[in-house]
XYZ file of C-alpha atoms in Angstrom:
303
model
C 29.581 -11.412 9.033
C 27.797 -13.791 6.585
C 28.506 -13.483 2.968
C 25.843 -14.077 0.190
C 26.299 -14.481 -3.100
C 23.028 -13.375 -5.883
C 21.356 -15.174 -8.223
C 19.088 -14.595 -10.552
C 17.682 -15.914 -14.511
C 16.497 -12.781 -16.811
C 15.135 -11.898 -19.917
C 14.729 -8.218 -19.659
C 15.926 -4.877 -21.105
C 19.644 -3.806 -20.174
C 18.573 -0.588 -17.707
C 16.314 -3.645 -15.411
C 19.407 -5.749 -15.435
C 21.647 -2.719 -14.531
C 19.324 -1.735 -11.570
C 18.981 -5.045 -10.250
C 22.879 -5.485 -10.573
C 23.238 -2.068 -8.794
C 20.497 -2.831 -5.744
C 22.615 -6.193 -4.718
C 26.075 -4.596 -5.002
C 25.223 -1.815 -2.772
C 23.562 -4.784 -0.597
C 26.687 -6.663 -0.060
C 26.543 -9.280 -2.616
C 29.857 -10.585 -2.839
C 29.042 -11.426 -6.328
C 26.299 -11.138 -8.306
C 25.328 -13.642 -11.254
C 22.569 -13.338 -14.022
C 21.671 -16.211 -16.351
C 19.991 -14.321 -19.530
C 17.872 -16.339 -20.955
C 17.912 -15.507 -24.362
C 20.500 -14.945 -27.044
C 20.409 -11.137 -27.149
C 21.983 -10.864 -24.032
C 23.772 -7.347 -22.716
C 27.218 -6.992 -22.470
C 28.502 -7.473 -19.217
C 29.807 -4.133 -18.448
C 26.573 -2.276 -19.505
C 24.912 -3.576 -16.508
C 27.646 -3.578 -14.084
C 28.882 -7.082 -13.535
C 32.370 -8.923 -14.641
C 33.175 -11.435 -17.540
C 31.740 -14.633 -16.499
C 28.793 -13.251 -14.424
C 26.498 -13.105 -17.078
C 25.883 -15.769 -18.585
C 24.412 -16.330 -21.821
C 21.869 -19.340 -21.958
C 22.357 -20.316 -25.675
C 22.180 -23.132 -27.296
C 25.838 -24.148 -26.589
C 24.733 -23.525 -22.791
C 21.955 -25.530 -22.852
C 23.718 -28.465 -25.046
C 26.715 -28.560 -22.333
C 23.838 -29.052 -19.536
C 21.449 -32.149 -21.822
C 19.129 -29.612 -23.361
C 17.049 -26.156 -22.971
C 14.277 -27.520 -20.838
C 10.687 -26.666 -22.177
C 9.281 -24.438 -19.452
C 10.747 -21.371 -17.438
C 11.006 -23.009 -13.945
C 12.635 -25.892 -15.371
C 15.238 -23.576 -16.878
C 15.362 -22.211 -13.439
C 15.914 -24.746 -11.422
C 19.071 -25.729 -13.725
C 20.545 -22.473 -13.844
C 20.434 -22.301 -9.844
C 21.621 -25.636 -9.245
C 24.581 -24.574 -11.750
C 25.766 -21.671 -9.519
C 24.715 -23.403 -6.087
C 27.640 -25.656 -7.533
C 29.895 -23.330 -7.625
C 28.932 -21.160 -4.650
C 31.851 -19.539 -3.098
C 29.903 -17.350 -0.381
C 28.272 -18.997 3.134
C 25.068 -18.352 1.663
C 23.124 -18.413 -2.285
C 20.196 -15.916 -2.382
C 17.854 -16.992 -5.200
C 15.499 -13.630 -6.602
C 14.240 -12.833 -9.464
C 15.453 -9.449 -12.102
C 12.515 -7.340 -10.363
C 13.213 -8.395 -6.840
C 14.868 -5.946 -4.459
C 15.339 -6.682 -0.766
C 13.229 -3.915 1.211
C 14.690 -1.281 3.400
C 17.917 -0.223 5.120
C 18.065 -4.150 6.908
C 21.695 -5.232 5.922
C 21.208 -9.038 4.404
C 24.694 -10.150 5.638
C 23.058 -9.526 9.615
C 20.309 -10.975 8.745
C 21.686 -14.317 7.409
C 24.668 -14.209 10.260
C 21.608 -14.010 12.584
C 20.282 -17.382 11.570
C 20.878 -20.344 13.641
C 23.523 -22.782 12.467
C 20.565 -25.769 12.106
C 18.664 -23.983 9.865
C 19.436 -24.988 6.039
C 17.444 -22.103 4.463
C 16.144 -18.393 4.909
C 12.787 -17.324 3.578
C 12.178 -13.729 2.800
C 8.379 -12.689 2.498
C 6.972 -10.962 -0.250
C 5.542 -7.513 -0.091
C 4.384 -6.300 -3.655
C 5.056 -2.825 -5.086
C 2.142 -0.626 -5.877
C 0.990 3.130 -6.909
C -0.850 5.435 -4.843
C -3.723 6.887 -6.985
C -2.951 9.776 -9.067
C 1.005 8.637 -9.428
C 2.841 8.396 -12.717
C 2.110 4.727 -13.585
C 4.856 4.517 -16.003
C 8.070 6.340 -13.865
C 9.722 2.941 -13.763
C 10.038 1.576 -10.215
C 8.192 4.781 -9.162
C 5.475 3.006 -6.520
C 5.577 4.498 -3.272
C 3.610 1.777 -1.417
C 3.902 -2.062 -0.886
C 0.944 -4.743 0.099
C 1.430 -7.110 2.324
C 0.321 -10.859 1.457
C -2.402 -11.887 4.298
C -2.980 -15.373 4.998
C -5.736 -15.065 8.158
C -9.328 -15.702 8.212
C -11.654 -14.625 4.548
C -7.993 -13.587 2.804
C -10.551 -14.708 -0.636
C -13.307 -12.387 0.344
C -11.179 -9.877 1.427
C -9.411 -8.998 -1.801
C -12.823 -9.235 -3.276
C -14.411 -6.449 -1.363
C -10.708 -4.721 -1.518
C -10.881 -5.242 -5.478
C -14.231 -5.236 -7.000
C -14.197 -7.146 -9.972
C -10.781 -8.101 -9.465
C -10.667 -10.170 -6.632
C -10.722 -13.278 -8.824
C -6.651 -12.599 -9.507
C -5.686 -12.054 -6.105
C -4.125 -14.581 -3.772
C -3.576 -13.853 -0.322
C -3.950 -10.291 -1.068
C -0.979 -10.049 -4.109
C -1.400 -10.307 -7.733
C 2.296 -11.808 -7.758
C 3.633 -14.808 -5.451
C 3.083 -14.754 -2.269
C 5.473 -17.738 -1.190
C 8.736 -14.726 -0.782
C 12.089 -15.908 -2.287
C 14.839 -17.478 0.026
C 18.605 -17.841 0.737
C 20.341 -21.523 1.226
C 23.252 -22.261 3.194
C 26.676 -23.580 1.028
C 27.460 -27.032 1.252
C 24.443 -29.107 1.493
C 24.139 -32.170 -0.256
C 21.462 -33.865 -2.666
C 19.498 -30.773 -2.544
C 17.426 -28.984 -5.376
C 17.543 -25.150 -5.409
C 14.200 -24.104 -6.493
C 12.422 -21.207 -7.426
C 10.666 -20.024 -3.817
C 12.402 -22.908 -1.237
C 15.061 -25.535 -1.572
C 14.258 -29.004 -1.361
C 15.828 -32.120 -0.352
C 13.802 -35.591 -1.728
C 11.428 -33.843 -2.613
C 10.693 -32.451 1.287
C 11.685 -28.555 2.100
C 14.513 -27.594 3.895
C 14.534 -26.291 7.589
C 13.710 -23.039 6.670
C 13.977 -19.731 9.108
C 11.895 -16.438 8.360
C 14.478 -13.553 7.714
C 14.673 -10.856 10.213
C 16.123 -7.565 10.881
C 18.406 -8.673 13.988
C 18.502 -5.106 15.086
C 14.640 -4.112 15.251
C 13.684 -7.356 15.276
C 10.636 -7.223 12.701
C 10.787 -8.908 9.208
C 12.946 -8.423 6.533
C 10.960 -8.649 3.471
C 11.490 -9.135 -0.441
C 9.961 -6.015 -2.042
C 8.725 -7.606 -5.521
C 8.141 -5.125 -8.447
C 5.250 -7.547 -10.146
C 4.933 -4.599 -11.996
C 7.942 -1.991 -12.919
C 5.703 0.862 -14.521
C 2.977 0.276 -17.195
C 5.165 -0.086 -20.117
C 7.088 -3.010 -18.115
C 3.850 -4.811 -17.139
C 2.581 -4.265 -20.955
C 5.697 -5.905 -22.427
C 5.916 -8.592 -19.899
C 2.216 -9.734 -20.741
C 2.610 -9.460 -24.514
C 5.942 -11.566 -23.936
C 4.096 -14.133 -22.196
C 1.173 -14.375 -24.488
C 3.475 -14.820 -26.951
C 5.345 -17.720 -25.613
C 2.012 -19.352 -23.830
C 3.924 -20.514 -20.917
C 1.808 -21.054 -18.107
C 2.976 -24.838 -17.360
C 3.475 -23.890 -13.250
C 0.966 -20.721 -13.071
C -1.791 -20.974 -10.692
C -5.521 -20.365 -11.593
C -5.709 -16.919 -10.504
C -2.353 -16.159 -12.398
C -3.597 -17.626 -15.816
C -6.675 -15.359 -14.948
C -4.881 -12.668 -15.581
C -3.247 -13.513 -18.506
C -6.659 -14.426 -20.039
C -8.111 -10.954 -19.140
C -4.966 -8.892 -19.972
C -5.499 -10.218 -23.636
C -8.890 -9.373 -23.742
C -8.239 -6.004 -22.386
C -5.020 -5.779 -24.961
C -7.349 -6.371 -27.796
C -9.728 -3.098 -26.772
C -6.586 -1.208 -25.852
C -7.749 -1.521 -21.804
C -4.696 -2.529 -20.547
C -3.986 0.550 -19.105
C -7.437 0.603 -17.496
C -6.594 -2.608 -16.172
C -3.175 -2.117 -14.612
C -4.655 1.368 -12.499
C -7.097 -1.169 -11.314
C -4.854 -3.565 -10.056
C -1.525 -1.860 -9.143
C -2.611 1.905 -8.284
C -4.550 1.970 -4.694
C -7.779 4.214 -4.264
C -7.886 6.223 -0.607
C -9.733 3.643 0.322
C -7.873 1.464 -0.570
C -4.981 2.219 1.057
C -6.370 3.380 4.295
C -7.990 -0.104 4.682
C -5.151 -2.158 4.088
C -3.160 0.274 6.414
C -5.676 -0.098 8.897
C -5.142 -3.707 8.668
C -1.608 -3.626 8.530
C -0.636 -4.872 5.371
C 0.552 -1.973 4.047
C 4.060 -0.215 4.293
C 5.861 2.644 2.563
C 8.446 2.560 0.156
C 10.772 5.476 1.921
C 12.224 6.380 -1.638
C 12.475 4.652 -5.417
C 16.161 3.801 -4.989
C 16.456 2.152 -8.701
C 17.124 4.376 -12.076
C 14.515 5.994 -13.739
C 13.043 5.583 -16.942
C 14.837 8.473 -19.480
């Protein structure tokens, strides 16, 4: 069976760490590593991993490597490409602190299934929502997940799907769509990026992950949003640090309106809009296809 080692850079609270630490061990991850990205970092055994798998990115850190680079994907790319170095496991999975993998599918089948010419696995996103009428802020609470759709009028559909809000939707998510993937040990002059690997520039050969017992996809479940508080304190972060070097148009939408809306104390307003499905909603995008169920909220609760 293939063995996969986790990756991931964070700046979050201690119990988002812990869960994320938690989901991957009971995964399979034969180890699990967390760059923090900021100097009030948790102590390792708070959130479950071992000395030397988190790893503070001070100043020291960033000194040893030729400087903190300026944006968050930049910092990103360096702290992957540091533990792609020293991979020890057949395969590197790449994800991000709110980034589960979804279902029961075992990731070790799934990257033993691939064949030996492919350099990299992609998993797709699906992206974590509320029905209507749920607790917005039980923390990893949503019971639902949207597909990202890609076919004919995916624009106009998320405008008719989101009235007023269609303008921050891209192929149907508010998040990425692109999924997060998995690269093979032992390749040379590659770059491990954020959403695919690259080699000169070009992407690797790249399989979609699936479930080599059904046979369907295995997906990335994506928590864009963790509960209302989360979403509230990632935005103000962000506004704070005005880093939106590699965000797309429809991304720095959001961030423009979330301000506004912070201002007139809407926020919360604007998060049922975009993360908490009417009905209609959800029996439309269900309909479609592009919408599964979360069978339980496996990650801690909010105290």
């Amino acid at each position: 069976m293939a063995v996969f080692e986790v990756v991931a850079m964070a700046l979050a609270p201690e119990r988002h760490v812990a869960a994320f630490v938690d989901h991957f061990r009971r995964k399979g991850a034969a180890r699990v590593r967390v760059y923090f990205d900021g100097a009030a970092a948790p102590a390792p055994d708070a959130v479950g991993l071992a000395e030397g798998e988190l790893i503070v990115c001070d100043d020291a850190f960033w000194s040893a490597l030729g400087g903190r680079p300026a944006t968050v994907e930049d910092r990103q790319r360096v702290v992957y490409g540091a533990a792609y170095r020293s991979l020890a496991a057949d395969w590197l999975l790449v994800v991000d602190i709110d980034e589960q993998l979804f279902g029961a599918v075992p990731p070790a089948a799934v990257l033993e299934a691939v064949p030996a010419d492919y350099e990299s696995v992609i998993f797709e996103t699906v992206e974590a929502v509320w029905r209507s009428g749920d607790d917005l802020n039980l923390e990893y609470g949503a019971s639902l997940a949207r597909k990202s759709y890609s076919g004919p009028f995916w624009s106009e559909l998320s405008h008719g799907l989101y009235p007023g809000a269609g303008k921050f939707f891209v192929r149907g998510l508010l998040g990425h769509h692109m999924g997060k993937h998995a690269v093979r040990r032992g390749l040379a002059d590659i770059t491990v990026c954020i959403h695919e690997s690259k080699r000169a520039g070009v992407p690797l050969k790249a399989a979609l992950a699936r479930d080599p017992g059904a046979g369907g996809r295995a997906w990335l479940l994506h928590y864009d949003a963790i509960s209302l508080d989360g979403w509230r304190a990632k935005w103000d972060r962000r506004l704070a640090v005005g880093d939106t070097a590699e965000c797309g148009r429809r991304r720095r939408r959001q961030q423009a309106d979330y301000a506004e809306a912070r201002a007139a104390g809407r926020e919360a307003a604007l998060f049922k809009r975009l993360y908490a499905l009417t009905p209609v909603q959800a029996w439309i995008l269900r309909r479609l296809g592009l919408l599964l169920d979360i069978p339980s909220p496996r990650w801690p609760k909010k105290d």
